[in-house]
mmCIF file with all atom_site columns, C-alpha atoms in Angstrom:
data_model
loop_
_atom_site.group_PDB
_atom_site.id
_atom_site.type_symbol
_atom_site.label_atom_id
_atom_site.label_alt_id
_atom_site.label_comp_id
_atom_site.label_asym_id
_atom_site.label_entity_id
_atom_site.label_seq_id
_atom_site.pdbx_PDB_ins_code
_atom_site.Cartn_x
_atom_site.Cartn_y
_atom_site.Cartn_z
_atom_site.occupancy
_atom_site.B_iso_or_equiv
_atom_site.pdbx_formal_charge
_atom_site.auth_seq_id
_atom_site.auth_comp_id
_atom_site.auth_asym_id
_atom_site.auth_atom_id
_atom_site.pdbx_PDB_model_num
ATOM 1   C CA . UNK A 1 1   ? 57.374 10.337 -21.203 1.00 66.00 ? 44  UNK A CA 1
ATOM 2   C CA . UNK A 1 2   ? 53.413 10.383 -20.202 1.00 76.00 ? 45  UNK A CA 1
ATOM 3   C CA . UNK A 1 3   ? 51.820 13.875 -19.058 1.00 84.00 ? 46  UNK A CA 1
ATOM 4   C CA . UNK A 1 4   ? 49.476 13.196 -16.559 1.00 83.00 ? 47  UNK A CA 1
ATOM 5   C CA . UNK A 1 5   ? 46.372 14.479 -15.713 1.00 87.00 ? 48  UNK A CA 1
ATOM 6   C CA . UNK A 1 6   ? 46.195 15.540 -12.081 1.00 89.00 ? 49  UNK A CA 1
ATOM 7   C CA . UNK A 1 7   ? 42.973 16.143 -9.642  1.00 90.00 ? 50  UNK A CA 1
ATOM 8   C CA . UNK A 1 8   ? 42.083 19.775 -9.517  1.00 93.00 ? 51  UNK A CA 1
ATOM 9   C CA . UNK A 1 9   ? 43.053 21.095 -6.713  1.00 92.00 ? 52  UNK A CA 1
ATOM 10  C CA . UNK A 1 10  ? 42.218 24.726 -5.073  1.00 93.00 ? 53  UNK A CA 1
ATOM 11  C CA . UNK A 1 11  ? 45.223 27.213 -5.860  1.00 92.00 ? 54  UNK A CA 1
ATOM 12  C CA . UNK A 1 12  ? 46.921 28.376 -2.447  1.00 92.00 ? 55  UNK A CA 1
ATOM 13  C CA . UNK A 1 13  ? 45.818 25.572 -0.606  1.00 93.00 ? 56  UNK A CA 1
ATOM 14  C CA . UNK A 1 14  ? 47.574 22.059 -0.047  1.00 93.00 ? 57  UNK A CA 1
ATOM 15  C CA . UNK A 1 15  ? 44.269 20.733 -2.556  1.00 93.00 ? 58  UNK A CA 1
ATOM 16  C CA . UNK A 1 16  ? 46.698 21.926 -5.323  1.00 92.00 ? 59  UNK A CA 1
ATOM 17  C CA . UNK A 1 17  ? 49.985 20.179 -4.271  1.00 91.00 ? 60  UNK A CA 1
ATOM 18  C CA . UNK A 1 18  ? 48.592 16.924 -2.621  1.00 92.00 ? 61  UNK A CA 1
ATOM 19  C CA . UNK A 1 19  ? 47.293 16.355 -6.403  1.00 90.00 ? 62  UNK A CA 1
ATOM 20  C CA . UNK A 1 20  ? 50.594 16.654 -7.651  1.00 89.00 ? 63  UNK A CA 1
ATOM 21  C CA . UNK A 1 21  ? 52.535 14.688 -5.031  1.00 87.00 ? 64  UNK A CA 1
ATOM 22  C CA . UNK A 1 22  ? 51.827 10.757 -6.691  1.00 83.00 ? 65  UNK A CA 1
ATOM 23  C CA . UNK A 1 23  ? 53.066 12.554 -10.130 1.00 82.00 ? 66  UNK A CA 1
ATOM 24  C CA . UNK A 1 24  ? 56.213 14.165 -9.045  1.00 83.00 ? 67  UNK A CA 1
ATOM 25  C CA . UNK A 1 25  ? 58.721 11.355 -8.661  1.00 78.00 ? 68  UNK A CA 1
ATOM 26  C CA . UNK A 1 26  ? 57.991 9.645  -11.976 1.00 76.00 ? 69  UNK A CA 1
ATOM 27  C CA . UNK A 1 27  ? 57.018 12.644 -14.199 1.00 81.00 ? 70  UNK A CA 1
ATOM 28  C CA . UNK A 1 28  ? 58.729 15.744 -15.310 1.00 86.00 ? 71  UNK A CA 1
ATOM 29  C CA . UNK A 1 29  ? 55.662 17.569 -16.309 1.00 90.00 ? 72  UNK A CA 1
ATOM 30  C CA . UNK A 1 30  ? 51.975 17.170 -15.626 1.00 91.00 ? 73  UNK A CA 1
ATOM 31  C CA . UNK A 1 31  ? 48.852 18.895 -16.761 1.00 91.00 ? 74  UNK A CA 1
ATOM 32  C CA . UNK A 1 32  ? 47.216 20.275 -14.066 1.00 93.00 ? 75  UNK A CA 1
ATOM 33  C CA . UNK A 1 33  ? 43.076 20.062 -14.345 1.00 92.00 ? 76  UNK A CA 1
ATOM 34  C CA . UNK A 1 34  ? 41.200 23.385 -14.896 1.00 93.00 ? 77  UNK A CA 1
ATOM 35  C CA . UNK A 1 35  ? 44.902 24.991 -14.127 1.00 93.00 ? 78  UNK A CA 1
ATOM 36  C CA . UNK A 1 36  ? 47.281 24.288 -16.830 1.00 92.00 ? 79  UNK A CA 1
ATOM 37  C CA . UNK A 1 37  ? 50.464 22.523 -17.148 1.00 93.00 ? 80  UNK A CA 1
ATOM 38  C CA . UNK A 1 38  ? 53.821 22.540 -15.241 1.00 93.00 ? 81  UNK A CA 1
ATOM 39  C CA . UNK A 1 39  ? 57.442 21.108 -16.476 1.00 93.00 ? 82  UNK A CA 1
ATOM 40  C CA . UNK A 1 40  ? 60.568 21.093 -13.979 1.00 91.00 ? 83  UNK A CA 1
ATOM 41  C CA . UNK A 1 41  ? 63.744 20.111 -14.793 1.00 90.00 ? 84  UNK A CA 1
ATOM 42  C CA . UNK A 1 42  ? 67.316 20.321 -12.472 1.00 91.00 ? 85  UNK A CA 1
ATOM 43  C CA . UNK A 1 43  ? 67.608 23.872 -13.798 1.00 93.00 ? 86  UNK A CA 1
ATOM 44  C CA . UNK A 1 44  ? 65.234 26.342 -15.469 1.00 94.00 ? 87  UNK A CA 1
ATOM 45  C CA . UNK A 1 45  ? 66.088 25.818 -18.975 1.00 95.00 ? 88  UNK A CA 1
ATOM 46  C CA . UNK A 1 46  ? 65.836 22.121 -18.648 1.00 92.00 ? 89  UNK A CA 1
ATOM 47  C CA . UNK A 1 47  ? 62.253 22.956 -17.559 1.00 93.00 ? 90  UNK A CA 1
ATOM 48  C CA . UNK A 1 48  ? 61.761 25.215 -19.937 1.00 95.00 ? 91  UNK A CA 1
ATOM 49  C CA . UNK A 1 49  ? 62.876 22.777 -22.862 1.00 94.00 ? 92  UNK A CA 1
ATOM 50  C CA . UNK A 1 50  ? 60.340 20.097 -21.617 1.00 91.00 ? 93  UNK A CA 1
ATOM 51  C CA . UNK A 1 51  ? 57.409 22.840 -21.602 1.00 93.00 ? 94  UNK A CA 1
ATOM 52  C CA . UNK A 1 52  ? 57.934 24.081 -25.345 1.00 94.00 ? 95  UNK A CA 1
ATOM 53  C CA . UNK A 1 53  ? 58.685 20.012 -26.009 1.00 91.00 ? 96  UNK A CA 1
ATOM 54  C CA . UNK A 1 54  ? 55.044 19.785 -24.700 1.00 91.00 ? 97  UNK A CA 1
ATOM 55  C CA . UNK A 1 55  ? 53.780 22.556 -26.074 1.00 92.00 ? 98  UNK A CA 1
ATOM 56  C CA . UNK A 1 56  ? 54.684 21.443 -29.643 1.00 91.00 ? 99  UNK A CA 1
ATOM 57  C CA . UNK A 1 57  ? 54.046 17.778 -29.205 1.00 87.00 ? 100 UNK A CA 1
ATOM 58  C CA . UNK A 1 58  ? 50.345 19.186 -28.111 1.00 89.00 ? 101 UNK A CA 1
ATOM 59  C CA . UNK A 1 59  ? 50.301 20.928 -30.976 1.00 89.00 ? 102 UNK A CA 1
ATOM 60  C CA . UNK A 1 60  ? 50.955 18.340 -33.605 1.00 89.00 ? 103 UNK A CA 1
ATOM 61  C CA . UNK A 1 61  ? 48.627 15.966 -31.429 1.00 86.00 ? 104 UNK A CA 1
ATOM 62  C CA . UNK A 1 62  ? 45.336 18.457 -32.188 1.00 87.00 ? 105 UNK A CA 1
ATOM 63  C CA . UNK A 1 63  ? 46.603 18.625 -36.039 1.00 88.00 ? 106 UNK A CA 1
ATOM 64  C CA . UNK A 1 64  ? 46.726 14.974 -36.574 1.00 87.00 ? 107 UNK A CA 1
ATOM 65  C CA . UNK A 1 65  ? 43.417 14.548 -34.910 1.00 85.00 ? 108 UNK A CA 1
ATOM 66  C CA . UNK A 1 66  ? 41.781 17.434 -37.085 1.00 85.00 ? 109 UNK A CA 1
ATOM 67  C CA . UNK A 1 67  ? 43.575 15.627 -40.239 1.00 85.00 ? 110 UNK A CA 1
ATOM 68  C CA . UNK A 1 68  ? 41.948 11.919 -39.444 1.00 83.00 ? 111 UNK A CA 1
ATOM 69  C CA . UNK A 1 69  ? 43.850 11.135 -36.697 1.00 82.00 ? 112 UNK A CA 1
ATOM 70  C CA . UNK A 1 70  ? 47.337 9.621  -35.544 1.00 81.00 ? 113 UNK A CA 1
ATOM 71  C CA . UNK A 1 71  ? 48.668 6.547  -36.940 1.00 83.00 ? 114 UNK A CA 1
ATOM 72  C CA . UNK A 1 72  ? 49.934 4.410  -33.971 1.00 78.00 ? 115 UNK A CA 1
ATOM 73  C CA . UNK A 1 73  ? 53.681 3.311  -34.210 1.00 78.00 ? 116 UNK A CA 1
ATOM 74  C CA . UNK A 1 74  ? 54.031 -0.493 -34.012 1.00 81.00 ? 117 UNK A CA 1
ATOM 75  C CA . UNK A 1 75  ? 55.179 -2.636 -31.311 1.00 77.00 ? 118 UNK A CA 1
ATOM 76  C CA . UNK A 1 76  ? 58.652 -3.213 -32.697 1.00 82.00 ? 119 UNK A CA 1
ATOM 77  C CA . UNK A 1 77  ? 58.922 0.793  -33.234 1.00 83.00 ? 120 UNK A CA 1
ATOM 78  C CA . UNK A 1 78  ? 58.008 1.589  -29.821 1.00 76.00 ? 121 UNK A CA 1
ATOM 79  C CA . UNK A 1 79  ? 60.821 -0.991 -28.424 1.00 78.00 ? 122 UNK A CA 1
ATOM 80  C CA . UNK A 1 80  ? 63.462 0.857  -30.157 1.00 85.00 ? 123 UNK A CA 1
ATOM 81  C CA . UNK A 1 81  ? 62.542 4.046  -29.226 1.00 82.00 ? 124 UNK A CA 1
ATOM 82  C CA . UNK A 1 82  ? 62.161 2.963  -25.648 1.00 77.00 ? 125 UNK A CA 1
ATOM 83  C CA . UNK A 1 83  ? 65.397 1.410  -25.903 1.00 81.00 ? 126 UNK A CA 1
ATOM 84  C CA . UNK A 1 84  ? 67.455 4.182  -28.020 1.00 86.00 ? 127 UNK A CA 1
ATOM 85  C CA . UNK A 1 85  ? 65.866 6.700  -25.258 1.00 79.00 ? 128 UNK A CA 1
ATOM 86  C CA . UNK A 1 86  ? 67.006 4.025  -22.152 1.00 79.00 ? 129 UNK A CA 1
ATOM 87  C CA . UNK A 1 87  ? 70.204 3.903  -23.644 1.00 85.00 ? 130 UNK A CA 1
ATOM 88  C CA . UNK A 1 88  ? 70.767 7.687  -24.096 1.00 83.00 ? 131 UNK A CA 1
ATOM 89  C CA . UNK A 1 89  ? 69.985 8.224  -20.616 1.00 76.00 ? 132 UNK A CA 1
ATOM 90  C CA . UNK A 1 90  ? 66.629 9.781  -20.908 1.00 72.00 ? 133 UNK A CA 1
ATOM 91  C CA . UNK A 1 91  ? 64.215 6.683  -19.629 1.00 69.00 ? 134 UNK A CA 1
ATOM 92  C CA . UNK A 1 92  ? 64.755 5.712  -16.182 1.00 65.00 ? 135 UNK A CA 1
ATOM 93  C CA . UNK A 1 93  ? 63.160 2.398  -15.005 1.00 63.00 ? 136 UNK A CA 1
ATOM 94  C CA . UNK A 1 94  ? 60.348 4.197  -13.319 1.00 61.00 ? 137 UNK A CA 1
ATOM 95  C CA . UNK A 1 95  ? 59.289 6.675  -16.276 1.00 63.00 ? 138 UNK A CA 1
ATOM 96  C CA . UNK A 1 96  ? 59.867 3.258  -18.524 1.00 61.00 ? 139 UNK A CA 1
ATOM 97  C CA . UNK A 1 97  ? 56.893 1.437  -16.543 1.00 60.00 ? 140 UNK A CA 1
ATOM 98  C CA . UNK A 1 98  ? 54.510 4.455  -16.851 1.00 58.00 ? 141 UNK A CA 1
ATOM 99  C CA . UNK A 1 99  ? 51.177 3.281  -17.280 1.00 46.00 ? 142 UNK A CA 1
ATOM 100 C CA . UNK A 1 100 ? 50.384 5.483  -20.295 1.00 56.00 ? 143 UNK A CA 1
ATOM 101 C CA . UNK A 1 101 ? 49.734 2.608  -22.724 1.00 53.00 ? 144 UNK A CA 1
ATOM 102 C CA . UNK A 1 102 ? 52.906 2.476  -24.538 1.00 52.00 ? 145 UNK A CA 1
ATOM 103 C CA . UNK A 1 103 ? 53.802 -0.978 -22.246 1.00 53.00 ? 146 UNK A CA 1
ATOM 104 C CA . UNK A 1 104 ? 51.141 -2.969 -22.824 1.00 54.00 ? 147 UNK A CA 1
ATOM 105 C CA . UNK A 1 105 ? 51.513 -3.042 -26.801 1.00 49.00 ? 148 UNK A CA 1
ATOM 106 C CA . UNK A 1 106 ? 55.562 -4.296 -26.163 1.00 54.00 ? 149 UNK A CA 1
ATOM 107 C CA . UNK A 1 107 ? 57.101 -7.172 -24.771 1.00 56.00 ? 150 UNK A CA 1
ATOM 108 C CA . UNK A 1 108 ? 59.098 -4.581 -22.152 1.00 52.00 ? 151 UNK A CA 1
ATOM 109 C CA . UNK A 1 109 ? 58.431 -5.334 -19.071 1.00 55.00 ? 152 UNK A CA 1
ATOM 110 C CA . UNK A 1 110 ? 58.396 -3.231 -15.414 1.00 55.00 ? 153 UNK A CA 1
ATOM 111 C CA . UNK A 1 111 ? 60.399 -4.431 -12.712 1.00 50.00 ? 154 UNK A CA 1
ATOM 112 C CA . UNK A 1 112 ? 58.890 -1.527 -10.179 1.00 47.00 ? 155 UNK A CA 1
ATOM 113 C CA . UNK A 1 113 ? 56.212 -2.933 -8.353  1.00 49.00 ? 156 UNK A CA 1
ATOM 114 C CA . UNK A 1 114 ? 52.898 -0.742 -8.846  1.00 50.00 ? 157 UNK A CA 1
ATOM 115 C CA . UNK A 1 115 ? 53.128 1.235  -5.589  1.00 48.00 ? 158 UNK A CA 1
ATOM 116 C CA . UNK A 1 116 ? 56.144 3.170  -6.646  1.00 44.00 ? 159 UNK A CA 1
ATOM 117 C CA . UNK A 1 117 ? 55.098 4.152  -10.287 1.00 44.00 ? 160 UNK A CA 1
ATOM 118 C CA . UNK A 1 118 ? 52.232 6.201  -11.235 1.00 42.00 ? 161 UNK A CA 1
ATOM 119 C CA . UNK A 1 119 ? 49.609 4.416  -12.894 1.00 43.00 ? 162 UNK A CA 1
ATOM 120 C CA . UNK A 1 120 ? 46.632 6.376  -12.499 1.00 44.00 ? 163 UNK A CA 1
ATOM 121 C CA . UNK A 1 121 ? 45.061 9.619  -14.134 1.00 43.00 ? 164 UNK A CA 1
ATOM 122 C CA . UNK A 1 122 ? 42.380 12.041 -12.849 1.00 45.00 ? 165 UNK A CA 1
ATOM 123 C CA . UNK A 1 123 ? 39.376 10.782 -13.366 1.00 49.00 ? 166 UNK A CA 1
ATOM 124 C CA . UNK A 1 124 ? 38.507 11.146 -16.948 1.00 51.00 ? 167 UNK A CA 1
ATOM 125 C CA . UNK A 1 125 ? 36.354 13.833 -16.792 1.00 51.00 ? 168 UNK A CA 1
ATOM 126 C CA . UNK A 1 126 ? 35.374 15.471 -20.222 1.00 55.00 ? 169 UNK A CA 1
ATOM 127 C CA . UNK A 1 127 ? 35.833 18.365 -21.762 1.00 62.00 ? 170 UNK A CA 1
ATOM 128 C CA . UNK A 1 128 ? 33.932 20.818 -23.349 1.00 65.00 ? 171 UNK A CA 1
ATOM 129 C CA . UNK A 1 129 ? 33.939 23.491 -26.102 1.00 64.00 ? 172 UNK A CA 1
ATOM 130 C CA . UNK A 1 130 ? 31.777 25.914 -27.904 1.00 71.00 ? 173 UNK A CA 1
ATOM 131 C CA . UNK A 1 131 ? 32.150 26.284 -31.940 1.00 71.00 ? 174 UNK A CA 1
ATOM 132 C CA . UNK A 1 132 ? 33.874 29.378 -31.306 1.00 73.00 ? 175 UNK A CA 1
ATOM 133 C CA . UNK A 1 133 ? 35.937 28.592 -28.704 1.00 69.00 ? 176 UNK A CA 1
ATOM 134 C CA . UNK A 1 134 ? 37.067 25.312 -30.758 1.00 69.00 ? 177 UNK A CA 1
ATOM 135 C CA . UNK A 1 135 ? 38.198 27.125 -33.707 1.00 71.00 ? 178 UNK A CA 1
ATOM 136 C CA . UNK A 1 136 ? 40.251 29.415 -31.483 1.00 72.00 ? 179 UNK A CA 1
ATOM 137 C CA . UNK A 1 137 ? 41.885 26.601 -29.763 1.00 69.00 ? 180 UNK A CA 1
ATOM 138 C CA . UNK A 1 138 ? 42.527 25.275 -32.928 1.00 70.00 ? 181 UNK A CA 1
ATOM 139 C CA . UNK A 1 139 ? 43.637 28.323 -34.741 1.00 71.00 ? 182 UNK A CA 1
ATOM 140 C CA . UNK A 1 140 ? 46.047 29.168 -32.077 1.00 69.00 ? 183 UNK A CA 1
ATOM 141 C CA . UNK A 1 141 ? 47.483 25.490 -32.431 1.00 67.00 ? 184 UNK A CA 1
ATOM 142 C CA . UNK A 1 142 ? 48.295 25.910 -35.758 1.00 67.00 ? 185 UNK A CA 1
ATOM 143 C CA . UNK A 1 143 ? 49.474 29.900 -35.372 1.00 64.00 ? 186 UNK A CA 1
ATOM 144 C CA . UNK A 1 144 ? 47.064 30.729 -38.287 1.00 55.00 ? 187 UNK A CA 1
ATOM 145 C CA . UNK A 1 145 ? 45.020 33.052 -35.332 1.00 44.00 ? 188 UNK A CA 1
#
């Protein structure tokens, strides 16, 4: 499913979990702004699972775009996946209608009226690097650093 971007929030204070409240329901992990990112799961390992999941998905996201970028999977594509992953019992209707851009290139439609699923994202603020700090980054993505 998506990985949201959540509002900073000030750690300690309720700043920090009223940003993650809207998420919660329809998400099982989130990247937190200026924190880092958070996976839960109905035990620890499931948790764990979906944070190395992440972890490597993020990593083969910052390789493709060094290499030229992603090639976007076509409609049809995306249907079967959402539907193998539906069928396996991995996509419930709410993390189906997430609004992270996957719906609007299919012909799947959300029966959850807006209110109850998630469609925002924080509030796309950028983000910066130095040279050096790039290359790190990027060096530790690969594990060549």
């Amino acid at each position: 499913g998506c990985v949201p971007l959540t509002a900073y929030g000030t750690p300690s204070t309720s700043e920090l979990t009223d940003s993650l409240k809207p998420y919660v329901e329809h998400h099982n992990a989130l990247l937190l702004e200026n924190h880092g990112v958070v996976a839960y799961g109905k035990d620890l390992w499931q948790a764990f699972d979906r944070l190395e999941t992440l972890e490597h998905t993020a990593k083969i996201a910052i390789l493709a775009k060094i290499l030229g970028g992603a090639n976007d999977l076509p409609k049809d594509a995306i249907e079967k996946l959402i539907n193998i992953r539906e069928k396996a019992g991995y996509l419930t209707e709410a993390a189906r209608c997430q609004a992270c851009g996957y719906l609007e290139h299919t012909d799947i439609k959300c029966s959850l009226d807006a209110e109850s699923v998630n469609i925002g994202n924080s509030n796309g603020a950028k983000i910066s690097f130095t040279r050096e700090e790039l290359i790190e980054l990027l060096a530790q993505a690969a594990n060549i650093g």
